Amino acid sequence: MFALRRVTHNAVSRSRCMSTATEATFDLTGSFDTYKLDIAPENTVSATRDELMEHFKLMYTMRRMEITCDNEYKARNIRGFCHLYDGQEAVATGINAALTVEDSWITSYRCHCVALARGGSVSEVLGELFGFKDGLTKAKGGSMHFYNKAHNFYGGQGIVGAQVPVGTGLAFANKYNTPPGEDMPVAIACYGDGAANQGQIWESANMAMLWKLPMIFCIENNQYGMGTSIDRHSSHSEYYKMGNHIPGIKMDGMNILAVKEGMRFVKEYCAKGNGPMYVEMSTYRYHGHSMSDPGTTYRNRDEIANTRSTRDPLEFLKKTMIDAGFSDAEELKKMEKEIRKEVQEEVKKAKQSSPPGIEDLHTFIYSKDGTKENDEIQPFIRMPDYAKSIIA
């Protein structure tokens, strides 16, 4: 029988710590709420200087990459759908730090930064958005469909909530392929608060609980489902409690340390055969839902500015490292400058590529022997007839 444990959630991230020159212990009190659990993540977490500097580098690269995407979209070098992740960097970085490459990860169409965390490069991400053949999925996925099998990243999904049943299938495969008695690789499906009431999620959760799958249902609650606030689009806005019999945890999604420790706890719970868990990340997106949404018609600029000034995940991490004696403002500013330069170099590299040729249209569809190196052209695949496509 699980007991309900309530911890007052503090929206303002804490940075109290006990530090040596290279390692510190940080206070996470107030970062977690739990549901139907008689255990919880630790209220302290230890981290080294090198670990936090690596987290900062990845998060700042994500931020600069997404700002670059914004600029390139406005310059019409990127077209179509484009959903940016700036403001939510601590979620992807913390999850990535807690999981291993053996764990399966699938997410929504807001997937650029997860693709970066899971083995991609800035040039591959931008190349994909430009529609170039050196993109991460060879110009066949675009903004919403990144993919990296070698790193067990199963991409974004263009359909709201559609990644969750696939993620549940990944969890089933992980359990099926793990010898009895051993810890299982987990699967995580990330989706937004706007998708949380999808019927396919309820069905997936039911199966995951029945079969005790190592499945993590991760709601990235950025406070708005497209342009609708959570109190207007969901009758139940405590998303970590939505699993009914499934235990849940809510964590401060703007605090990289809380996400990392919280997800370590969740992974350990699910990997040991206890079944699935619901996770709610309390976070915020700075851009609108997509590039077609200015993001200021349903919220005001003061709200965005206030979040930037009080809860920004990068500013929190910078302050944490400075308070711990790991770094100083001058070193971090120099690091930011270097990352901005690196991102611009990656953009130039991406632009040196070109769109795929017509011969690439049939690749990665049929294979003669099951390998990607041996494509087979089928006679019933109709190639473009440019003569009939040209309007005189």
PDB file of C-alpha atoms in Angstrom, residues 10 30 41 45 66 71 128 149 156 178 192 201 216 260 285 301 329 336 357:
ATOM      1  CA  ASN A  10       8.811  25.824  -4.482  1.00  0.00           C
ATOM      2  CA  GLY A  30      10.875  21.794  -2.114  1.00  0.00           C
ATOM      3  CA  PRO A  41      14.137  11.361  -4.357  1.00  0.00           C
ATOM      4  CA  VAL A  45      22.420  15.833  -4.568  1.00  0.00           C
ATOM      5  CA  GLU A  66      17.094  27.488 -30.906  1.00  0.00           C
ATOM      6  CA  ASN A  71      16.615  33.801 -36.932  1.00  0.00           C
ATOM      7  CA  GLU A 128      17.746  18.832 -41.270  1.00  0.00           C
ATOM      8  CA  LYS A 149      18.733   4.687 -33.635  1.00  0.00           C
ATOM      9  CA  GLY A 156       9.645  13.444 -32.461  1.00  0.00           C
ATOM     10  CA  THR A 178      15.745  -8.359 -20.521  1.00  0.00           C
ATOM     11  CA  GLY A 192       3.141  18.399 -23.323  1.00  0.00           C
ATOM     12  CA  ILE A 201      -2.284   7.988 -23.476  1.00  0.00           C
ATOM     13  CA  ILE A 216       7.980   6.774 -17.884  1.00  0.00           C
ATOM     14  CA  LYS A 260      18.716  14.879 -12.785  1.00  0.00           C
ATOM     15  CA  ARG A 285       8.648  27.950 -23.044  1.00  0.00           C
ATOM     16  CA  ARG A 301       5.283  40.103 -22.068  1.00  0.00           C
ATOM     17  CA  ALA A 329      30.961  35.329 -14.022  1.00  0.00           C
ATOM     18  CA  GLU A 336      29.107  31.612 -23.607  1.00  0.00           C
ATOM     19  CA  GLY A 357      18.948  14.317 -55.148  1.00  0.00           C
TER      20      GLY A 357
END
